[in-house]
Coordinates of C-alpha atoms in Angstrom, one line a residue:
Chain A
M66 CA 95.5 138.6 53.6
T67 CA 92.0 139.7 54.3
R68 CA 90.5 138.0 57.6
R69 CA 87.2 137.6 56.1
T70 CA 84.5 134.9 57.8
M71 CA 84.8 132.1 55.2
V72 CA 80.9 131.2 54.3
K73 CA 81.4 128.8 51.4
Q74 CA 78.7 129.3 48.7
E75 CA 75.6 127.2 49.1
P76 CA 75.3 123.8 47.8
K77 CA 71.0 123.3 46.9
E78 CA 70.2 120.5 49.0
V79 CA 72.7 118.3 51.4
R80 CA 72.0 115.3 52.7
V81 CA 74.4 114.3 55.8
F82 CA 75.1 110.7 58.0
A83 CA 75.1 111.2 61.6
P84 CA 77.0 107.8 63.2
A85 CA 75.7 105.9 66.3
T86 CA 77.6 106.4 69.4
V87 CA 78.5 104.4 72.8
A88 CA 78.2 106.7 75.3
N89 CA 79.8 106.0 79.8
V90 CA 82.0 103.1 78.3
A91 CA 82.6 101.6 81.5
C92 CA 83.9 103.7 84.1
G93 CA 83.6 106.6 81.8
Y94 CA 79.8 107.4 83.0
D95 CA 78.6 111.2 81.7
V96 CA 82.3 111.9 80.7
L97 CA 82.5 109.6 77.3
G98 CA 81.7 108.4 74.3
F99 CA 82.5 106.7 70.5
A100 CA 81.3 106.7 67.7
I101 CA 80.7 103.4 65.0
N102 CA 80.2 103.5 61.9
E103 CA 76.9 102.2 62.0
P104 CA 73.9 101.8 62.4
G105 CA 73.6 106.1 62.3
D106 CA 70.1 108.3 60.5
E107 CA 70.6 110.2 58.2
V108 CA 68.9 113.5 57.1
V109 CA 68.4 115.7 53.7
V110 CA 68.0 119.5 53.8
R111 CA 67.4 121.7 50.8
H112 CA 66.1 125.7 50.3
S113 CA 62.7 126.6 49.8
D114 CA 60.8 129.7 49.2
K115 CA 58.5 129.2 52.3
P116 CA 60.3 130.7 54.7
G117 CA 61.4 129.1 57.8
L118 CA 62.4 125.6 59.0
R119 CA 59.4 122.8 58.1
I120 CA 60.1 119.1 58.3
T121 CA 58.2 117.6 55.1
K122 CA 59.2 114.1 55.8
I123 CA 60.4 111.3 58.3
T124 CA 60.7 107.9 57.6
G125 CA 61.3 105.1 60.3
D126 CA 60.3 106.8 63.7
D127 CA 56.8 103.9 63.6
G128 CA 55.3 107.0 63.0
K129 CA 56.4 108.1 66.5
L130 CA 57.6 111.5 65.8
P131 CA 55.7 114.3 65.2
K132 CA 56.4 117.0 61.9
T133 CA 56.8 119.8 64.4
V134 CA 60.2 121.6 63.7
E135 CA 60.3 121.7 68.4
G136 CA 59.2 117.2 68.2
N137 CA 62.5 115.9 67.0
T138 CA 66.0 116.9 68.0
A139 CA 66.6 117.4 64.7
G140 CA 64.6 120.0 64.6
V141 CA 65.4 121.7 67.1
A142 CA 69.0 121.4 67.1
A143 CA 68.7 123.2 63.5
L144 CA 66.6 126.4 65.2
D145 CA 68.5 126.3 68.0
L146 CA 72.1 127.1 65.3
L147 CA 69.2 129.0 63.2
R148 CA 68.1 130.9 65.7
H149 CA 72.0 131.5 66.8
L150 CA 72.5 133.1 63.5
G151 CA 69.9 135.4 62.5
M152 CA 68.2 132.9 60.6
T153 CA 64.8 131.7 61.7
D154 CA 63.4 133.2 58.2
R155 CA 65.9 130.9 55.9
G156 CA 63.5 128.8 54.1
I157 CA 64.9 125.6 54.8
E158 CA 63.0 122.0 54.5
M159 CA 64.0 118.3 56.1
E160 CA 64.4 115.4 55.5
I161 CA 64.7 112.5 58.8
H162 CA 65.1 108.7 58.3
K163 CA 65.5 107.3 61.2
K164 CA 67.9 104.1 60.9
M165 CA 67.8 103.0 64.6
P166 CA 66.2 101.8 66.9
F167 CA 64.5 104.8 69.7
G168 CA 65.9 104.0 73.2
S169 CA 68.5 101.4 72.2
G170 CA 71.4 103.1 73.9
L171 CA 73.3 103.8 70.6
G172 CA 72.7 107.4 71.2
S173 CA 69.7 107.8 68.6
S174 CA 68.5 111.3 69.7
A175 CA 71.7 112.5 69.7
A176 CA 72.1 110.9 65.5
S177 CA 69.3 112.6 64.6
A178 CA 70.3 116.1 66.9
V179 CA 73.5 116.3 65.2
A180 CA 72.7 115.3 61.9
G181 CA 70.2 117.9 61.4
V182 CA 72.2 121.0 62.7
Y183 CA 74.8 120.0 61.0
A184 CA 73.0 119.2 57.7
V185 CA 71.0 122.9 57.6
N186 CA 75.3 124.2 59.1
K187 CA 76.4 123.0 55.6
L188 CA 73.4 124.2 53.4
I189 CA 74.0 128.1 54.8
G190 CA 77.7 127.8 53.8
E191 CA 78.8 126.6 56.8
P192 CA 79.4 129.4 58.7
L193 CA 79.6 127.7 61.6
S194 CA 83.1 125.0 62.5
K195 CA 81.8 121.0 63.8
L196 CA 83.2 122.4 66.8
Q197 CA 81.1 125.6 67.4
L198 CA 77.7 123.4 66.5
L199 CA 78.6 120.7 69.6
P200 CA 76.3 123.4 72.0
F201 CA 73.5 123.2 68.8
A202 CA 73.6 119.9 69.0
M203 CA 73.2 119.4 73.0
T204 CA 70.4 122.3 72.3
G205 CA 68.2 119.8 69.9
E206 CA 69.4 116.3 72.2
A207 CA 68.5 118.0 76.1
S208 CA 64.7 118.3 74.7
A209 CA 64.1 115.1 73.6
D210 CA 65.4 113.3 77.4
G211 CA 65.7 116.5 78.9
A212 CA 69.8 116.1 80.0
Y213 CA 72.2 119.0 78.7
H214 CA 75.6 116.1 78.4
A215 CA 77.7 115.4 75.2
D216 CA 79.1 112.0 75.5
N217 CA 76.6 111.0 72.8
V218 CA 76.2 114.2 71.0
G219 CA 80.6 115.2 70.8
P220 CA 81.2 111.4 69.2
S221 CA 78.3 111.5 66.9
L222 CA 79.7 114.8 65.6
L223 CA 83.7 114.8 65.7
G224 CA 83.8 111.5 65.8
G225 CA 86.2 109.2 67.4
I226 CA 86.8 109.1 71.1
V227 CA 85.3 112.2 73.1
F228 CA 86.7 112.4 76.7
I229 CA 84.5 115.1 78.4
R230 CA 85.8 117.3 81.2
S231 CA 82.8 118.9 82.2
N232 CA 79.3 118.9 80.8
Q233 CA 78.3 122.1 81.7
E234 CA 81.1 124.3 80.0
L235 CA 82.1 121.9 77.3
D236 CA 85.5 120.6 77.6
I237 CA 85.9 118.3 75.8
A238 CA 88.8 116.0 74.0
Q239 CA 89.5 113.8 71.4
L240 CA 91.3 110.9 72.4
P241 CA 93.8 109.4 70.6
V242 CA 92.1 106.1 69.0
P243 CA 94.2 102.4 69.1
K244 CA 94.9 101.1 65.6
N245 CA 93.7 97.5 65.6
L246 CA 90.5 98.8 68.1
Y247 CA 87.2 97.4 67.7
A248 CA 83.9 97.1 68.8
A249 CA 81.4 95.0 69.4
V250 CA 78.1 96.3 70.0
V251 CA 74.4 94.1 70.2
H252 CA 71.1 95.7 70.7
P253 CA 68.3 93.3 72.1
D254 CA 64.9 94.2 70.8
I255 CA 63.6 95.6 74.3
E256 CA 63.5 99.3 75.2
I257 CA 64.7 100.8 78.2
L258 CA 63.9 104.9 78.5
T259 CA 66.8 106.9 79.6
K260 CA 64.7 108.5 82.3
V261 CA 64.4 105.3 83.9
A262 CA 68.0 104.5 83.8
R263 CA 69.3 107.0 85.2
E264 CA 66.4 107.1 88.0
I265 CA 67.5 103.5 88.7
L266 CA 70.9 105.1 89.5
P267 CA 71.9 106.1 93.4
K268 CA 72.0 109.7 94.3
E269 CA 75.0 109.3 96.6
I270 CA 77.9 105.8 95.6
P271 CA 80.8 104.9 98.5
L272 CA 83.6 106.8 98.6
E273 CA 86.0 103.4 97.6
N274 CA 83.7 102.9 94.4
A275 CA 84.4 106.5 93.1
T276 CA 88.2 105.9 93.7
Q277 CA 88.2 102.8 92.2
Q278 CA 86.2 104.5 89.2
I279 CA 88.2 107.4 88.9
G280 CA 91.7 104.9 89.1
N281 CA 89.7 102.9 85.4
L282 CA 89.2 106.3 84.0
G283 CA 92.7 107.5 84.6
G284 CA 93.8 104.1 83.4
L285 CA 91.5 103.9 80.4
I286 CA 92.8 107.1 78.9
C287 CA 96.6 106.3 80.0
G288 CA 95.7 103.4 77.5
L289 CA 94.1 104.2 74.4
I290 CA 97.1 106.7 74.6
Q291 CA 100.2 104.9 75.2
E292 CA 98.0 101.8 73.0
D293 CA 98.5 99.6 76.1
Y294 CA 95.2 96.9 75.6
G295 CA 96.4 95.5 79.0
M296 CA 95.6 98.7 80.6
I297 CA 92.5 98.7 78.2
S298 CA 91.4 95.7 79.5
R299 CA 92.2 96.2 83.1
S300 CA 90.3 99.6 83.0
I301 CA 87.1 99.1 81.5
H302 CA 85.1 98.6 84.7
D303 CA 81.4 99.7 85.8
V304 CA 81.6 99.9 90.0
I305 CA 79.0 102.7 89.5
A306 CA 75.9 102.2 86.7
E307 CA 76.7 99.0 85.8
P308 CA 75.6 96.8 88.6
R309 CA 72.4 99.2 89.1
R310 CA 71.5 98.7 85.1
Q311 CA 71.9 95.4 84.2
K312 CA 68.8 94.2 86.5
L313 CA 67.2 95.8 83.3
I314 CA 68.7 93.5 80.3
P315 CA 68.0 89.9 80.6
E316 CA 71.1 87.7 81.1
F317 CA 73.7 90.7 81.3
Y318 CA 76.2 88.9 83.1
K319 CA 76.1 85.8 80.2
A320 CA 76.5 87.6 77.4
K321 CA 79.8 89.2 79.3
R322 CA 80.8 86.5 80.9
S323 CA 80.4 85.0 77.5
A324 CA 82.0 88.1 75.7
L325 CA 85.4 87.8 78.2
A326 CA 85.4 84.3 77.0
N327 CA 85.6 85.9 74.3
G328 CA 88.6 87.1 73.8
A329 CA 87.0 91.1 74.5
L330 CA 89.4 93.3 76.9
G331 CA 86.0 94.5 78.3
F332 CA 82.5 94.5 78.3
S333 CA 79.7 96.7 79.3
I334 CA 76.5 99.3 79.1
S335 CA 75.9 100.8 76.1
G336 CA 75.1 104.6 77.5
A337 CA 71.8 103.5 79.2
G338 CA 71.2 100.4 77.4
P339 CA 70.0 98.5 76.8
S340 CA 72.6 98.1 73.9
V341 CA 75.7 96.3 75.0
F342 CA 79.5 96.8 73.9
A343 CA 83.0 95.4 74.1
L344 CA 85.5 96.5 73.0
C345 CA 88.5 93.8 70.8
E346 CA 92.1 94.2 69.5
G347 CA 91.6 92.9 66.3
K348 CA 88.4 92.0 63.6
D349 CA 87.7 88.8 63.7
T350 CA 88.2 89.2 68.0
A351 CA 85.5 92.1 67.4
K352 CA 83.2 89.2 65.1
K353 CA 83.2 86.6 67.7
V354 CA 82.6 88.1 70.6
A355 CA 79.3 89.7 69.0
A356 CA 78.2 86.6 67.4
A357 CA 78.9 85.3 71.3
V358 CA 76.9 87.8 73.3
S359 CA 74.2 87.5 70.3
K360 CA 73.7 83.7 71.1
V361 CA 73.3 84.5 74.2
F362 CA 69.8 86.9 73.4
T363 CA 68.8 84.3 70.7
D364 CA 68.7 81.6 73.1
A365 CA 66.5 83.9 75.4
G366 CA 64.2 83.9 73.2
L367 CA 65.3 87.9 72.8
G368 CA 65.2 89.2 68.8
N369 CA 68.7 91.6 68.7
Q370 CA 71.2 93.1 65.7
Q371 CA 74.3 92.7 65.7
H372 CA 77.4 96.3 64.7
V373 CA 81.1 95.0 64.5
S374 CA 82.6 98.6 63.7
P375 CA 86.1 100.1 64.0
I376 CA 86.0 103.5 66.2
N377 CA 84.4 105.9 63.6
K378 CA 86.8 108.8 63.0
N379 CA 85.3 111.1 60.9
G380 CA 81.6 111.4 62.6
V381 CA 78.9 112.8 61.1
H382 CA 79.1 113.8 57.5
V383 CA 77.9 114.4 54.1
I384 CA 76.7 111.1 52.0
Chain B
M27 CA 123.9 85.4 75.6
T28 CA 123.0 83.4 78.5
R29 CA 120.3 84.6 80.9
R30 CA 121.3 85.0 84.5
T31 CA 120.7 87.0 87.2
M32 CA 122.1 90.0 87.5
V33 CA 123.0 91.3 90.6
K34 CA 126.0 94.0 91.0
Q35 CA 129.1 93.8 93.8
E36 CA 128.3 95.1 96.9
P37 CA 129.4 98.4 97.8
K38 CA 130.2 98.9 101.3
E39 CA 127.7 101.6 101.8
V40 CA 125.3 103.3 100.5
R41 CA 123.8 106.7 101.4
V42 CA 120.2 107.9 99.5
F43 CA 117.3 111.0 99.5
A44 CA 114.3 110.4 98.5
P45 CA 112.1 113.2 97.7
A46 CA 109.1 114.4 99.5
T47 CA 105.7 114.5 97.0
V48 CA 102.4 115.6 96.4
A49 CA 99.5 113.0 96.7
N50 CA 95.8 112.8 95.7
V51 CA 96.7 116.5 93.5
A52 CA 93.2 117.7 94.4
C53 CA 91.5 116.0 91.8
G54 CA 93.4 112.5 92.3
Y55 CA 92.4 111.2 96.1
D56 CA 94.0 107.8 96.3
V57 CA 94.9 107.8 92.4
L58 CA 98.2 110.6 91.8
G59 CA 101.0 111.8 93.1
F60 CA 103.9 113.8 92.7
A61 CA 108.1 114.0 93.3
I62 CA 109.4 117.8 94.6
N63 CA 113.3 117.8 94.7
E64 CA 113.5 118.6 98.8
P65 CA 113.0 118.2 100.9
G66 CA 113.3 114.3 101.7
D67 CA 114.5 111.7 103.9
E68 CA 118.1 109.9 103.7
V69 CA 119.2 106.5 105.0
V70 CA 122.6 105.6 104.5
V71 CA 123.4 102.2 105.2
R72 CA 126.5 99.6 105.1
H73 CA 127.6 96.0 106.1
S74 CA 128.0 94.3 109.6
D75 CA 129.4 90.9 111.1
K76 CA 126.6 91.1 113.3
P77 CA 123.7 89.3 112.0
G78 CA 120.3 90.8 111.0
L79 CA 118.8 94.1 110.1
R80 CA 119.7 97.2 112.6
I81 CA 118.9 100.4 113.5
T82 CA 122.3 101.9 114.4
K83 CA 121.2 106.1 114.5
I84 CA 118.4 108.4 113.6
T85 CA 117.9 112.1 114.1
G86 CA 116.2 115.1 113.2
D87 CA 112.3 112.5 114.5
D88 CA 113.2 115.1 117.7
G89 CA 114.2 111.1 119.7
K90 CA 110.0 110.4 118.1
L91 CA 110.9 107.2 116.4
P92 CA 111.8 103.7 118.2
K93 CA 115.2 102.0 116.7
T94 CA 113.6 99.0 117.2
V95 CA 113.3 97.6 113.3
E96 CA 109.6 97.2 113.5
G97 CA 109.2 101.2 114.6
N98 CA 109.8 103.0 111.4
T99 CA 108.8 103.0 108.0
A100 CA 112.5 102.9 106.4
G101 CA 112.9 99.4 108.8
V102 CA 109.9 97.6 108.0
A103 CA 110.4 98.6 104.3
A104 CA 114.0 96.8 104.1
L105 CA 113.2 93.9 106.0
D106 CA 110.8 93.0 104.0
L107 CA 112.7 93.0 100.7
L108 CA 115.0 90.4 102.7
R109 CA 112.5 88.5 104.2
H110 CA 111.1 88.5 100.6
L111 CA 114.8 87.4 99.5
G112 CA 115.3 85.1 101.8
M113 CA 118.0 87.6 103.3
T114 CA 117.1 88.1 106.8
D115 CA 120.5 86.9 108.3
R116 CA 122.6 89.1 106.3
G117 CA 123.8 92.4 109.3
I118 CA 123.6 96.0 108.0
E119 CA 123.1 98.3 110.2
M120 CA 121.2 101.5 109.0
E121 CA 120.6 105.4 109.9
I122 CA 118.1 107.2 108.6
H123 CA 118.5 111.1 108.9
K124 CA 114.8 112.6 108.6
K125 CA 114.6 115.6 107.2
M126 CA 111.4 117.0 106.8
P127 CA 108.5 117.0 109.7
F128 CA 106.1 113.9 110.0
G129 CA 102.2 114.8 109.7
S130 CA 103.2 117.5 107.2
G131 CA 101.1 115.7 104.1
L132 CA 104.7 115.4 101.8
G133 CA 104.8 111.4 102.3
S134 CA 106.9 112.0 105.3
S135 CA 106.4 108.0 106.2
A136 CA 106.7 107.0 102.4
A137 CA 110.1 108.8 102.4
S138 CA 111.8 107.1 104.8
A139 CA 110.3 103.4 103.2
V140 CA 111.0 103.9 100.5
A141 CA 114.7 105.1 101.1
G142 CA 115.0 101.8 103.8
V143 CA 114.1 99.6 101.1
Y144 CA 116.1 101.6 98.4
A145 CA 118.9 101.5 100.0
V146 CA 119.4 97.6 101.6
N147 CA 118.4 97.2 97.5
K148 CA 121.7 98.9 96.6
L149 CA 123.5 96.9 99.2
I150 CA 122.9 93.2 98.6
G151 CA 123.6 94.4 95.0
E152 CA 120.1 95.0 93.3
P153 CA 118.8 92.1 92.8
L154 CA 115.2 93.7 92.3
S155 CA 114.5 96.9 90.0
K156 CA 113.2 100.1 91.5
L157 CA 109.7 98.9 90.4
Q158 CA 110.1 95.7 92.0
L159 CA 110.2 97.9 95.7
L160 CA 106.7 99.3 95.1
P161 CA 105.2 96.3 96.9
F162 CA 108.3 96.0 100.1
A163 CA 107.9 100.1 100.2
M164 CA 103.8 100.5 100.2
T165 CA 104.0 97.5 103.2
G166 CA 106.5 100.2 105.0
E167 CA 104.6 103.2 104.2
A168 CA 101.5 101.2 106.1
S169 CA 103.3 100.1 109.0
A170 CA 103.0 103.8 110.1
D171 CA 99.1 104.6 108.5
G172 CA 97.5 101.4 108.5
A173 CA 97.4 102.4 104.6
Y174 CA 97.9 100.6 101.5
H175 CA 98.3 102.8 98.9
A176 CA 100.7 104.0 96.4
D177 CA 99.9 107.8 95.5
N178 CA 103.3 108.9 98.4
V179 CA 105.9 105.8 97.7
G180 CA 105.7 105.4 94.7
P181 CA 106.1 108.7 93.3
S182 CA 108.8 108.9 95.9
L183 CA 110.2 106.0 93.7
L184 CA 110.1 106.6 90.8
G185 CA 109.3 110.4 90.5
G186 CA 107.7 112.4 88.6
I187 CA 104.1 111.9 88.7
V188 CA 102.7 109.1 89.0
F189 CA 99.3 107.6 88.7
I190 CA 97.1 104.8 90.0
R191 CA 95.1 103.1 88.5
S192 CA 94.4 100.3 91.3
N193 CA 96.4 101.1 94.5
Q194 CA 94.5 97.1 95.0
E195 CA 96.4 95.4 91.6
L196 CA 99.6 97.8 92.4
D197 CA 99.1 98.8 88.7
I198 CA 99.7 102.3 88.1
A199 CA 102.1 104.1 85.3
Q200 CA 103.7 107.4 85.1
L201 CA 102.8 110.7 83.3
P202 CA 104.5 112.7 81.1
V203 CA 106.0 116.3 82.9
P204 CA 105.6 118.9 80.8
K205 CA 108.8 120.7 81.4
N206 CA 107.9 124.4 82.3
L207 CA 105.5 122.5 85.6
Y208 CA 106.6 123.6 88.6
A209 CA 105.2 123.1 92.2
A210 CA 104.6 125.8 94.6
V211 CA 104.5 124.0 98.1
V212 CA 103.9 125.7 101.7
H213 CA 103.8 123.7 104.8
P214 CA 102.3 125.5 107.8
D215 CA 103.4 125.1 111.5
I216 CA 100.6 122.4 112.2
E217 CA 99.8 118.5 112.1
I218 CA 97.6 117.4 110.9
L219 CA 97.2 113.5 111.4
T220 CA 96.4 110.9 108.0
K221 CA 93.8 108.9 111.1
V222 CA 92.1 112.2 111.0
A223 CA 92.1 114.0 108.4
R224 CA 90.9 109.5 106.3
E225 CA 88.0 110.2 109.4
I226 CA 86.6 113.7 108.0
L227 CA 85.7 112.3 104.8
P228 CA 81.9 111.0 104.1
K229 CA 81.7 107.4 103.5
E230 CA 79.6 108.2 100.9
I231 CA 79.5 111.4 97.7
P232 CA 76.8 112.4 95.7
L233 CA 77.2 110.7 91.9
E234 CA 77.6 114.4 90.4
N235 CA 80.4 115.2 92.4
A236 CA 81.6 111.6 92.0
T237 CA 80.9 112.3 88.1
Q238 CA 83.1 115.6 88.2
Q239 CA 86.0 115.0 90.3
I240 CA 86.5 111.8 87.6
G241 CA 86.2 114.6 84.6
N242 CA 88.8 116.5 86.2
L243 CA 90.9 113.4 86.7
G244 CA 90.7 112.7 83.0
G245 CA 91.8 116.0 82.5
L246 CA 94.2 116.3 84.7
I247 CA 95.6 113.2 82.9
C248 CA 94.9 114.2 79.1
G249 CA 96.5 117.9 79.8
L250 CA 100.0 116.6 81.5
I251 CA 99.8 114.6 78.3
Q252 CA 98.5 117.3 75.4
E253 CA 100.8 119.2 77.3
D254 CA 97.5 121.8 77.6
Y255 CA 97.9 124.2 80.7
G256 CA 95.2 125.7 79.7
M257 CA 93.2 122.1 80.6
I258 CA 95.8 121.1 83.3
S259 CA 94.5 124.5 85.2
R260 CA 90.9 123.8 84.3
S261 CA 90.9 120.3 86.1
I262 CA 93.0 121.1 89.4
H263 CA 90.0 121.2 91.4
D264 CA 89.0 118.8 94.1
V265 CA 85.0 118.9 95.0
I266 CA 85.5 115.3 97.2
A267 CA 88.4 115.8 100.0
E268 CA 89.8 120.0 99.8
P269 CA 86.6 121.2 101.2
R270 CA 86.3 119.1 104.1
R271 CA 89.9 119.3 105.3
Q272 CA 90.2 123.0 104.6
K273 CA 88.8 123.1 107.8
L274 CA 92.0 121.5 109.0
I275 CA 94.4 124.0 107.7
P276 CA 93.9 127.8 109.3
E277 CA 93.5 130.3 106.3
F278 CA 93.1 127.9 103.4
Y279 CA 91.1 129.5 101.0
K280 CA 92.4 132.7 101.7
A281 CA 95.9 131.2 101.5
K282 CA 94.0 129.4 97.6
R283 CA 93.0 133.6 97.1
S284 CA 95.9 134.6 96.9
A285 CA 98.2 131.6 95.4
L286 CA 95.4 131.8 92.1
A287 CA 96.3 136.3 92.2
N288 CA 99.5 135.6 91.6
G289 CA 99.0 133.0 88.7
A290 CA 99.1 129.6 90.0
L291 CA 96.8 127.3 87.4
G292 CA 95.2 125.8 91.0
F293 CA 95.9 125.2 94.8
S294 CA 94.3 122.4 96.7
I295 CA 95.7 120.5 99.8
S296 CA 99.7 117.7 99.8
G297 CA 97.9 114.8 100.4
A298 CA 96.3 114.9 104.2
G299 CA 97.9 118.7 104.3
P300 CA 98.3 120.5 106.4
S301 CA 100.2 121.6 103.3
V302 CA 99.4 123.0 100.3
F303 CA 100.3 122.9 96.8
A304 CA 100.2 124.6 93.5
L305 CA 101.0 123.8 90.8
C306 CA 102.4 127.1 87.9
E307 CA 103.9 127.3 84.7
G308 CA 107.4 129.0 84.9
K309 CA 109.5 128.3 88.4
D310 CA 109.1 132.3 88.7
T311 CA 104.9 132.5 88.9
A312 CA 105.5 128.7 91.3
K313 CA 108.6 131.8 93.3
K314 CA 105.7 134.8 93.3
V315 CA 102.9 132.2 94.1
A316 CA 105.7 130.2 97.1
A317 CA 106.1 133.3 98.9
A318 CA 102.2 135.1 98.4
V319 CA 101.2 131.7 100.0
S320 CA 103.7 131.9 103.1
K321 CA 102.7 135.6 103.7
V322 CA 99.2 134.2 104.2
F323 CA 100.0 131.7 106.8
T324 CA 102.5 134.3 108.0
D325 CA 99.9 137.3 108.5
A326 CA 97.7 134.8 110.7
G327 CA 100.9 133.7 113.0
L328 CA 102.0 130.5 111.3
G329 CA 105.4 129.4 110.7
N330 CA 106.3 127.9 107.6
Q331 CA 108.5 126.5 104.5
Q332 CA 108.1 127.1 101.9
H333 CA 109.6 124.8 98.9
V334 CA 109.3 125.4 95.1
S335 CA 110.4 122.5 92.7
P336 CA 110.6 121.5 89.6
I337 CA 108.4 117.8 89.5
N338 CA 111.3 115.6 90.4
K339 CA 111.7 113.0 87.4
N340 CA 113.5 110.7 89.3
G341 CA 113.1 110.0 92.9
V342 CA 115.1 108.4 95.2
H343 CA 118.9 108.4 94.3
V344 CA 122.4 107.8 95.4
I345 CA 124.1 110.8 96.8

C-alpha cells in the first residue's frame, strides 16, 4: 500500500451542526468542558466561481454580526484554515445560522467557529482530521473573546468531556463519559460579557483554594474514569470563579439549593455565565432539576430556557 | 451466613515495615503521594502483662526520640487506635527501628505512624482494615509536623500512587500504576524542617499558576490511567512549591537538568525536601538518573543516598 494524502471527493454543499458546550465544569476553570446535544449553531458552505471565502447569509443574530469574514468566528476560523492550506483563493460561500444566544455561557462563538472550520474542511475534501482543526477553531473563537483557550472549542469539535492540560501547548485528552450522566442546563435571559466575567476574577488566589480546586479537579477525573457518581458529586465544587461570578446571576444560590435538593450531583455556572448547569445521574433527575432551576428564575421574573441532554459524544457533525 | 466481626486470632508478636513515600509529586501539592520499596521504618509489638502501651526500645534515631508514647508518631497513632477501640488498658510493648533519616522529605514520621498503628492493629486481631487505619496514622503524623494530611501516610499505608481529593473529608483514591514506572530518589545530606518548607510558600498565588497546576495534575492522572508516558512527562511540573523550595536545596536546577538529560520523565522535590525524585520509564533509566543526580550532589561536596524503586504497590506489611 502506498502512503498518500487521503483527500476525499469534494461535496457540492455541506451543512453542519456544532453543539453548545459547558466550560469550566465547576472545578475545571479553563481546563474542562463538555458538549450537550442542543442548542448549537449551523453553518452551510458551498463552492462558488468567485474566488475567496464570503459570508452570504447570517440568520438568528438579530443583525448583530457583520457579514465580513473577519466579523465573526466562523469566518475567521475557516479563513485561518484556508491560509494554512494555501487555499485562500478557493471560491466558497458560507451561511451562518445562529441558533443560540450570544453571551449565554454556552460557547456560542466557539460553536460558530467549530461549525465554520469543520464545514469548510469537509467541502474541500477533508484534508485535516477533526483534532487537527482545533487550533483554527481556537483562532476563530479568540477573535471574539480575546482568549486563546480550548474549553468550549474542544468539546464542540470532538464531543464528550474534554480535559485541557495546557491551552498553550494544546495538550488535551477526552475523558470517559459515564453512561447515565446527564446535564441540566438553564439559560436565564440576561447577558454577561465574557470580558466582564473575566475581570471579576482575582489575579491572585489563596494557596489553600488552589489546593482545594486541584483536589476537586483530580477527584472529578477519577470519578468520571471509575464511573463513581459519589466521587463526581463530591468533586463538583468551584472555590475560584463561582463565588465571584454568582453575583452576576440573580438568585444563583437559590437555584443551586433547588438543584441539589432535587438530586443534582453538583451545580455551578456554565462558562462565564449566565447559564447554569447541573450534572445528574439519569435523565429523569436531570429533567426534574432543570424544571426546578427554571422555576427559581421564572419566580424571580426572569425568562429562561431549559436544556436536558446526555453528554454529547460526537461534537460537530454533518446534518 | 451470620454477620459477625471478623477479629482474627492474636499473634504473640508482630514485626512490620512501612515504606518511605514521595509526596506532592511535582504538580500534586498536598494531594498526591506514592510509596517506594525502601528505605522505611520497622516496628515490633508484643503482648505484655503490664497494662497500657509502652515503648521499650528505639533504634536508629541517634537518641533524638523520647521513649514516651506521646513522644513519637508511632506511639501516638497506635494510642489513638487503642482509644478508639476502648482498649487503652491492653498491655503492649513497642519497639521502633528508624531506618530512614528525619527531615528527609521521604515521609519519615508518616512511615513510623503507619508502622505503629498497623502493627498494633495486627497484634490485637486486626479489628480494622488498612483503609480504616488511615485517620489514626494521620493523627500520629500530625503530632510531629502539625499538619493533618494524607499524602505521605496514605501511600505508606496502602501502597501505590494515592490521590487525596480532600484531606479534611479524607476522600482518597488509588491511581493505577503503569507497569514500567520507576522512581529515582536521591537524598542529599542536609536537613529541611517541614515547618520551614511550609513557611517559604506564599499564602496567595497567581490564578494563572493555579490553572497551570490544575492542568498538570489532571494531565498526570490521565497519563497514569492511560499509561501515557508522554502525558505523564508533560505533566510533571510544579509552578507553586518548587520555585520557592529549590532555594533550600543546593544545586537543585543542576540536578534537575542532569536528570532530564539522562531520560527522566520529570524531576522535582520529594515532599518538603531535601530529597529529590525523578519518575522514569524503566529501571535502567531510573538507575542512570539516580547516579547522575547523585553525582551532582557529590561534586558539590554533599553526601547523598540513592534509592531506585518501582512504585511500591503494597504499602506497610508484616515482615
